Each structure stands twice: as structure tokens, then as C-alpha cells.
CSV table of C-alpha atoms in Angstrom, one decimal:
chain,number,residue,atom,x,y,z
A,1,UNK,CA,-3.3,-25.3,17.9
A,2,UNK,CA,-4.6,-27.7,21.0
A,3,UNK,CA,-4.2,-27.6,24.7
A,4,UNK,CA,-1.7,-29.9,24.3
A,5,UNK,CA,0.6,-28.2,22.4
A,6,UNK,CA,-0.3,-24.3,24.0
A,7,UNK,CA,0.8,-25.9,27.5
A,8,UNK,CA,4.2,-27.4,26.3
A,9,UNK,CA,3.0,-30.9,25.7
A,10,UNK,CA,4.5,-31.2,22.2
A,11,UNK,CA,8.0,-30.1,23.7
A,12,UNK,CA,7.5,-32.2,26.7
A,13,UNK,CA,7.1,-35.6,24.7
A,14,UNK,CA,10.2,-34.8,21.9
A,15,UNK,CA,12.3,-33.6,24.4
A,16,UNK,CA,11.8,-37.1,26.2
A,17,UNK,CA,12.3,-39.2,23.3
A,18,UNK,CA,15.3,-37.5,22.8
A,19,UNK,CA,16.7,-37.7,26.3
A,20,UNK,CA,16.2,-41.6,25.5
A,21,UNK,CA,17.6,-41.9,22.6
A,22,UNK,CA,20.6,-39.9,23.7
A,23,UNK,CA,21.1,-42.6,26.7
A,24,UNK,CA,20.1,-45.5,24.6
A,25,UNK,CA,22.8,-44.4,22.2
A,26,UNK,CA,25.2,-44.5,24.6
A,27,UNK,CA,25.3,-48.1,26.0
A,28,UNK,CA,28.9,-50.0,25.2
A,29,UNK,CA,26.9,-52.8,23.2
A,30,UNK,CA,24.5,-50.5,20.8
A,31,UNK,CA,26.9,-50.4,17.5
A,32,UNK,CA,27.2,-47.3,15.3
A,33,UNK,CA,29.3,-49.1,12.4
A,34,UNK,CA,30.4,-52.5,11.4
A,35,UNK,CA,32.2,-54.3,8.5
A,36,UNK,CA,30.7,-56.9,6.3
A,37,UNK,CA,31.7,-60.5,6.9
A,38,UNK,CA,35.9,-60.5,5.3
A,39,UNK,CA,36.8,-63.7,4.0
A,40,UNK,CA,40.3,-64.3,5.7
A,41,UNK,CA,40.6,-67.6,4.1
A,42,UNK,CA,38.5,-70.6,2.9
A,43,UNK,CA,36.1,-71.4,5.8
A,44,UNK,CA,37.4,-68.9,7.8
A,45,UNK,CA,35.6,-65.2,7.8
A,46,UNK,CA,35.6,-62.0,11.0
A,47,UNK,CA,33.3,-59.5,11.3
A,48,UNK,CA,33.9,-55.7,13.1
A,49,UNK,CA,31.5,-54.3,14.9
A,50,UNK,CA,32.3,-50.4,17.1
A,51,UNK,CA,30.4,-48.8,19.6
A,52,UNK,CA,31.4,-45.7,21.0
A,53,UNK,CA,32.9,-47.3,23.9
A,54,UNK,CA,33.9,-50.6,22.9
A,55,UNK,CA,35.1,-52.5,19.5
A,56,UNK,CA,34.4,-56.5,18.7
A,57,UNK,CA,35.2,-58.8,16.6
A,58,UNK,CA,33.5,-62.0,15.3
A,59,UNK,CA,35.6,-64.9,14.0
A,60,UNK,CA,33.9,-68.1,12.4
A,61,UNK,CA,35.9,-71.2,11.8
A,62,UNK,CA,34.4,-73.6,9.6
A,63,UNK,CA,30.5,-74.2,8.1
A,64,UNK,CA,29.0,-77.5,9.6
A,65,UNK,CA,29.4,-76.8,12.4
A,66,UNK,CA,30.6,-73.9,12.8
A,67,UNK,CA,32.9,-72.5,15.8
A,68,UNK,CA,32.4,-68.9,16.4
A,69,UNK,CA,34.7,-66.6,18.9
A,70,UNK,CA,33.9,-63.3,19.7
A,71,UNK,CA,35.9,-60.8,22.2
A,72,UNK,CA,35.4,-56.8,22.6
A,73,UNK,CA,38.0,-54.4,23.5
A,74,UNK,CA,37.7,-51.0,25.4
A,75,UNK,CA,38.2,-48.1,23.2
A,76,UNK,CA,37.4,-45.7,25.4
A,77,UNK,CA,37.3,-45.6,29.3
A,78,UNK,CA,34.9,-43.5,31.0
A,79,UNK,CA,38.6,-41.6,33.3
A,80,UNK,CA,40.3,-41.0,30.3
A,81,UNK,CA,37.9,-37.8,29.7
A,82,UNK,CA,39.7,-36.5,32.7
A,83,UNK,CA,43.2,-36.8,31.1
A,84,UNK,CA,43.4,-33.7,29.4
A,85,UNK,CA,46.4,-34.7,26.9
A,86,UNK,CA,44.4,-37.1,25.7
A,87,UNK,CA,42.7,-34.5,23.5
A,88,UNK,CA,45.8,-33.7,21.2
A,89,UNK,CA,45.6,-36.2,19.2
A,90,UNK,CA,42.8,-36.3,16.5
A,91,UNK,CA,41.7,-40.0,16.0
A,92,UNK,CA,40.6,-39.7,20.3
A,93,UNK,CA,39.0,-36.5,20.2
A,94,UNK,CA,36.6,-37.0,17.4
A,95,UNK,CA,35.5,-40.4,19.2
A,96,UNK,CA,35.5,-38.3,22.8
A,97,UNK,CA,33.7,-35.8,20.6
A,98,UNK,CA,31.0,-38.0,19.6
A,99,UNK,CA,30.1,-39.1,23.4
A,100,UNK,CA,30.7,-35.2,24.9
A,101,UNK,CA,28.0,-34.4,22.2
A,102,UNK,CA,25.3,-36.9,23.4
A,103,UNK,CA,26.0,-36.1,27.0
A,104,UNK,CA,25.8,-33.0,27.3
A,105,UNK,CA,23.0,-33.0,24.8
A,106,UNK,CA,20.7,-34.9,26.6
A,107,UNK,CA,21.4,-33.1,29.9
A,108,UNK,CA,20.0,-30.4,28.0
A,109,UNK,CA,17.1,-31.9,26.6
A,110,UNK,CA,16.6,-32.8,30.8
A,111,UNK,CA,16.2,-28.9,31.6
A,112,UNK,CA,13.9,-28.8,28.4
A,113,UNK,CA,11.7,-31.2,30.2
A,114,UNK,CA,11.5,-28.9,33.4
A,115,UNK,CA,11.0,-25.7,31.4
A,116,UNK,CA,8.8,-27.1,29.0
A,117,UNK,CA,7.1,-28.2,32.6
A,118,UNK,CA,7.5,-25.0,33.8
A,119,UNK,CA,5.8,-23.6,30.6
A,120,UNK,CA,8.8,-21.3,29.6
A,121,UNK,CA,8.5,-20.8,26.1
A,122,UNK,CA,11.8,-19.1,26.0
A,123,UNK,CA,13.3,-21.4,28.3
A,124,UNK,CA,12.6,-24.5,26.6
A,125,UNK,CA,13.3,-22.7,23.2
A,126,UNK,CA,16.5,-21.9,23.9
A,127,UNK,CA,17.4,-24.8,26.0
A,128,UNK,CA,16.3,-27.6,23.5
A,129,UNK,CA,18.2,-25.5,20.6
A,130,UNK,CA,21.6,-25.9,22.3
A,131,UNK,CA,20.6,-29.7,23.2
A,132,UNK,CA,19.9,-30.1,19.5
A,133,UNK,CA,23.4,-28.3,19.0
A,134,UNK,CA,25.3,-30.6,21.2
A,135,UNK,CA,23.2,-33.5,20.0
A,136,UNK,CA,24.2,-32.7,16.0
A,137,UNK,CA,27.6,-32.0,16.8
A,138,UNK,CA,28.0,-35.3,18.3
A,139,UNK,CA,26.5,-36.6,15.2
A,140,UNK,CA,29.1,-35.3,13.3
A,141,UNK,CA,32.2,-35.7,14.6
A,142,UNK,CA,31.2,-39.2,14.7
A,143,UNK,CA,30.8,-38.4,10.8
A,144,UNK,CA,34.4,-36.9,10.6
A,145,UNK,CA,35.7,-39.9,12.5
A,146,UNK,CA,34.4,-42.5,10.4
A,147,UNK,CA,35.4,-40.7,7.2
A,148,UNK,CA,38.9,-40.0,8.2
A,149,UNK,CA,39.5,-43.0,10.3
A,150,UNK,CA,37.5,-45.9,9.7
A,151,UNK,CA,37.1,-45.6,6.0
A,152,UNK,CA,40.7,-44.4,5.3
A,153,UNK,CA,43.2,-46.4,3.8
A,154,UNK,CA,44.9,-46.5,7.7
A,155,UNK,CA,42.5,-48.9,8.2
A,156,UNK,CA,43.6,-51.8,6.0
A,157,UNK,CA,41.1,-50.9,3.4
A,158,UNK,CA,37.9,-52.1,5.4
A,159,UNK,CA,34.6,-50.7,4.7
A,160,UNK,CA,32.6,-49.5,7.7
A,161,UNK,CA,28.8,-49.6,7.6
A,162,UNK,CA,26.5,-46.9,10.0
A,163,UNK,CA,24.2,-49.0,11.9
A,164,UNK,CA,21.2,-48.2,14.4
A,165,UNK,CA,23.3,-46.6,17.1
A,166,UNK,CA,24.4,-43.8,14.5
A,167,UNK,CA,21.0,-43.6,13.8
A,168,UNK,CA,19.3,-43.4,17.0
A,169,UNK,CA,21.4,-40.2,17.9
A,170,UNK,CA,20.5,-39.0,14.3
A,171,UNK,CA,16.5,-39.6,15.2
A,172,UNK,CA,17.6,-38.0,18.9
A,173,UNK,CA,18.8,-34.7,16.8
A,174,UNK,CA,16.1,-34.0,15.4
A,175,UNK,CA,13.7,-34.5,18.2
A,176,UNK,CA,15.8,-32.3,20.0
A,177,UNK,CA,14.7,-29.4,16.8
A,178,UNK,CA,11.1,-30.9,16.8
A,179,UNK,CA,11.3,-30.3,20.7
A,180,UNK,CA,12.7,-26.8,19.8
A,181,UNK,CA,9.7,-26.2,17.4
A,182,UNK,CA,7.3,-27.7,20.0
A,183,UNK,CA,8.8,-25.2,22.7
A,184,UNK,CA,7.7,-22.3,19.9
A,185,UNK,CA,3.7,-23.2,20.4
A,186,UNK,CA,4.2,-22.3,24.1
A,187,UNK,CA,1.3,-20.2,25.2
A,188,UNK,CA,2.0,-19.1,29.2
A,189,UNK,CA,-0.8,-17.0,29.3
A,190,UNK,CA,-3.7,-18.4,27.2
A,191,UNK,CA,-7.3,-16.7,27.7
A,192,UNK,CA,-10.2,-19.3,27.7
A,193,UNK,CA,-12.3,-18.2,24.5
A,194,UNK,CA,-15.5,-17.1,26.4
A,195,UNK,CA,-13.6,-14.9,28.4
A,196,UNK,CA,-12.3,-12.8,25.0
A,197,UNK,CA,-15.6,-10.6,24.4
């Protein structure tokens, strides 16, 4: 094994990526699913697009030229996680789920960076293993909430897509384990190899 990796490096650099990714993840306009183009009638087609904060739609009127609308609505706001009754129902606490999972997941993955700093290997072992925990249970209740709510027949029958923002938190997940693995080659108290005779 290198330096590098005996002083934390390797733990340090995944548990950065994935402190990005968990933030990129999160802006209102990066998309985690959307709809193929639905044909409403002749000349006249909308496209659904979903974040975890926000949900637009795309309407195109005609082909030469064309006149396209577009208009997003809040779906979630960042108060209503302090209204606690909003957590009874299903539908809102998988989508709250999905956001409580990349937050506190990357605040995590922010102590891994100051233990892996630090050059706690049990630290930024056990730190970075309950980011990656947070991180993949975000993931999936996203999962839950697309299979029992988006692609249900509640939903008129539309077929939702996963696209990059679903997929950046599933990269951030497992940089969050690679960070966890990293955090294993941690060597606090490495002897130089001349001074070993």
C-alpha cells in the first residue's frame, strides 16, 4: 500500500466526492425521474420531469414552429420538515425520506473528512459507514417511492424513467463504502522501513 493511502488519502478523496455528489443531488433543478414525451393529441405532446424538491412540466404546441411552456411546482418546501404530522402519510415520507438520507449522509461524510484528516482509522471507518447508511437509505426510499407512487396505476398510468440525479446519489453511496474501505488502509502509526532492523 502507498503513503497516500497509509495516511488517509484514499478516504479523504471518496469521502469528498461523495459530500459533492450528496449536495449536487440535492439542487431543486437536478431531476431523478421523468416521463417520455405523451402525445395528448395531434401536435400537442408534455413531458414530466421531478426533482426531489420540485416537479415540471413541458408542453409543446405545434411543430414548425413550435411553442413550448414550461412551469415547475414545489413539492416539497424546505419548513414542512418541521411539521411533524406531515410524516403520517406515506406518499410524503418516502419523498422527505429520500432528502433526510442525503443530508444527513453527507454531513457524515463531512466528519469523515476531518477524521480521515485527523488519521482516525476507526473514526473515519465508522463515520463513513453510517454516511454510506444514510446515503443508501436515501437511495431507497426514493426506490420505494417511485415504485409505489410514480409507477402505480395512481398515477394515470405514466411511466417514470430514473435519470442522473438518482444516479448521482447512487455513485455518492458507494463512495461513501469506497470511503469506508479507504478509511480501513489507515496506518496512524507507520514505522519508516529503515528504522525496522
Amino acid at each position: 500500500m502507498s503513503v497516500f493511502a497509509h495516511k488517509g488519502g484514499v478516504a479523504l478523496i471518496f469521502a469528498l466526492l461523495t459530500a459533492g455528489l450528496c449536495v449536487a443531488a440535492l439542487f431543486p433543478h437536478v431531476f431523478w425521474v421523468k416521463t417520455d414525451k405523451i402525445t395528448l393529441t395531434p401536435g400537442v405532446t408534455i413531458e414530466l420531469k421531478s426533482s426531489l424538491w420540485l416537479t415540471c412540466n413541458t408542453t409543446t404546441i405545434g411543430t414548425n414552429p413550435a411553442i413550448v411552456t414550461s412551469g415547475c411546482t414545489k413539492v416539497v418546501r424546505p419548513k414542512d420538515f418541521l411539521n411533524g404530522t406531515s410524516y403520517t402519510n406515506a406518499k410524503t415520507s418516502e419523498e422527505r425520506g429520500a432528502i433526510a438520507g442525503l443530508v444527513i449522509g453527507g454531513l457524515f461524510t463531512i466528519i469523515t473528512l476531518l477524521t480521515a484528516c485527523c488519521k482516525s482509522k476507526c473514526g473515519t471507518v465508522v463515520v463513513s459507514l453510517i454516511g454510506f447508511i444514510f446515503v443508501g437509505a436515501g437511495v431507497a426510499t426514493y426506490v420505494v417511492y417511485k415504485r409505489d407512487y410514480l409507477d402505480s396505476s395512481k398515477n394515470d398510468g405514466l411511466e417514470y424513467h430514473l435519470t442522473y440525479g438518482f444516479f448521482m446519489a447512487c455513485v455518492a453511496a458507494a463512495f461513501s463504502l469506497l470511503s469506508c474501505f479507504g478509511g480501513c488502509c489507515i496506518n496512524k502509526e507507520r514505522v519508516a522501513y529503515h528504522q525496522m532492523a
